[in-house]
Amino acid sequence: MKALLTFIHTADVHLDAPMQALSEQYALRQDDFRRTMRRIRDLVVDKQADFWLIAGDLLEYRGGSRATALFLRDLFASVAPVPVCIAPGNHDPWREDSYYQSLGWSGNVFWFTPEWGAFEFPEKSCVVYGWGFPEPHVYESPLRHFPGKLSGYKHHVMVLHAHVRSSGGDDHHPYAPVTVKELVDTGMDYVALGHIHKPMQFVHPLKKQPIAAYPGTPEALTVKEEGERCVLYGELDHAGRLTLTPVSVEQRRVSKIEIKLGGVETTEALVELVEQELAGESAENMVYVTFSGERAAHFTPSLPVLQQRFRHFFLIRFTDQTWPDVDEEKLIAEGGVLGRWLAKLADAEAIATDEAQRQMIRLARREAVERIGGSSV
Ligand SMILES: [Mn+2]
């Protein structure tokens, strides 16, 4: 049986956003983002969702191209009559010269603006409320001016780009700060949020079900956005129970892999080790490998060689954070400037009074050992 009300909730796609880390792959990545949008569109159709809710930061106001805007226009038209409800965020504020206002959009696209809006769908007994950023910074909670729910409807859903702040203290937020209490007080069945790129849900204290959620970015924008990326499929049943199911939609994943170099002493052994560690990794992914731990003092990994040997990955980056396994005790015993330096650091660590201090001394020692390694091989 079809649930009473269903929706696909997405946010923070950031189409046409600049990405400094990518040079030659930039155009390919932009194509990924559009393919992800098409995948989300297919979900809306396949699930026969009642609404497609988009909570802002969709197409960059600065740098967003007309071609991408036209792509969105056609994409949204293709799901008609399913309503696409969009609340502009800080990266795509509701401005006169934005494509949101200057293009002609199909009748199933509903834009929220800096004036609170409420679109009524009597055949679904639902109202969708929303508000949009007028400019990149908004320091006040937009919920302070929320005019309230309309009567005569069973379901109430909101779309909002906002920063949910923890209660108390932290006042100065430039991206429409709201509290969970404010969200609860709206009386919504669900608030489809955007802004935070990490998925996150907020539980209603009485109903013990989500009152609001961030779906996270559907395609990774930075190296921090690891693993699968999702949109939320929501079902609201007759009794007002809400179920949110994340559905992964990304084209490529960011994978971070740490490899301990241990006893590796040749480039060949290193390549073999990396091959083993990356055996399960799709070549379509964006892979960030960090070498860690001690390494043989005479062997420094050649990153250009690795870059070349693993170039079949869409993107691969190697970072070397190893340090040479110089024999500290021997150096200390031999005296000399470096030995005395290490001895002093060892003494300092022994008499350190707290963990933070010890940590700092260890860091200094590692730095010292690194330099010694560099000068002694
Ligand atoms: Mn944002």
Short mmCIF file of N, CA and C and ligand atoms in Angstrom, two decimals, residues 12 14 55-57 89-92 133 161-162 175 194-197, ligand 1:
data_model
loop_
_atom_site.label_atom_id
_atom_site.label_comp_id
_atom_site.label_asym_id
_atom_site.label_seq_id
_atom_site.Cartn_x
_atom_site.Cartn_y
_atom_site.Cartn_z
N ASP A 12 21.99 20.99 -1.06
CA ASP A 12 23.44 21.22 -1.18
C ASP A 12 24.10 20.49 -2.34
N HIS A 14 25.09 22.18 -5.00
CA HIS A 14 26.14 23.14 -5.37
C HIS A 14 26.59 22.98 -6.82
N ALA A 55 16.33 21.77 -0.56
CA ALA A 55 16.55 22.76 0.50
C ALA A 55 17.80 23.62 0.29
N GLY A 56 17.92 24.19 -0.90
CA GLY A 56 18.91 25.24 -1.12
C GLY A 56 20.31 24.82 -1.50
N ASP A 57 21.11 25.83 -1.88
CA ASP A 57 22.46 25.63 -2.42
C ASP A 57 22.42 24.63 -3.58
N GLY A 89 19.25 28.99 -0.72
CA GLY A 89 20.15 29.07 0.43
C GLY A 89 21.18 30.18 0.29
N ASN A 90 22.23 30.13 1.07
CA ASN A 90 23.21 31.22 1.06
C ASN A 90 24.06 31.23 -0.22
N HIS A 91 24.19 30.09 -0.90
CA HIS A 91 24.94 30.08 -2.16
C HIS A 91 24.06 30.36 -3.37
N ASP A 92 22.75 30.33 -3.18
CA ASP A 92 21.85 30.61 -4.31
C ASP A 92 20.69 31.50 -3.87
N PHE A 133 16.82 32.52 1.30
CA PHE A 133 17.81 33.57 1.60
C PHE A 133 17.66 34.74 0.62
N HIS A 161 16.62 26.29 4.22
CA HIS A 161 18.09 26.27 4.28
C HIS A 161 18.46 27.03 5.55
N ALA A 162 19.03 26.37 6.51
CA ALA A 162 19.31 27.02 7.79
C ALA A 162 20.36 26.24 8.56
N TYR A 175 24.28 32.10 8.87
CA TYR A 175 23.47 31.35 7.91
C TYR A 175 22.13 30.91 8.48
N GLY A 194 18.55 22.13 4.62
CA GLY A 194 19.77 22.14 3.82
C GLY A 194 20.78 23.02 4.51
N HIS A 195 22.03 22.87 4.16
CA HIS A 195 23.16 23.71 4.58
C HIS A 195 24.33 22.87 5.08
N ILE A 196 24.07 21.96 6.04
CA ILE A 196 25.16 21.14 6.58
C ILE A 196 25.38 19.98 5.62
N HIS A 197 26.65 19.75 5.23
CA HIS A 197 26.94 18.76 4.19
C HIS A 197 27.01 17.33 4.71
MN MN B 1 24.63 26.60 2.60
#
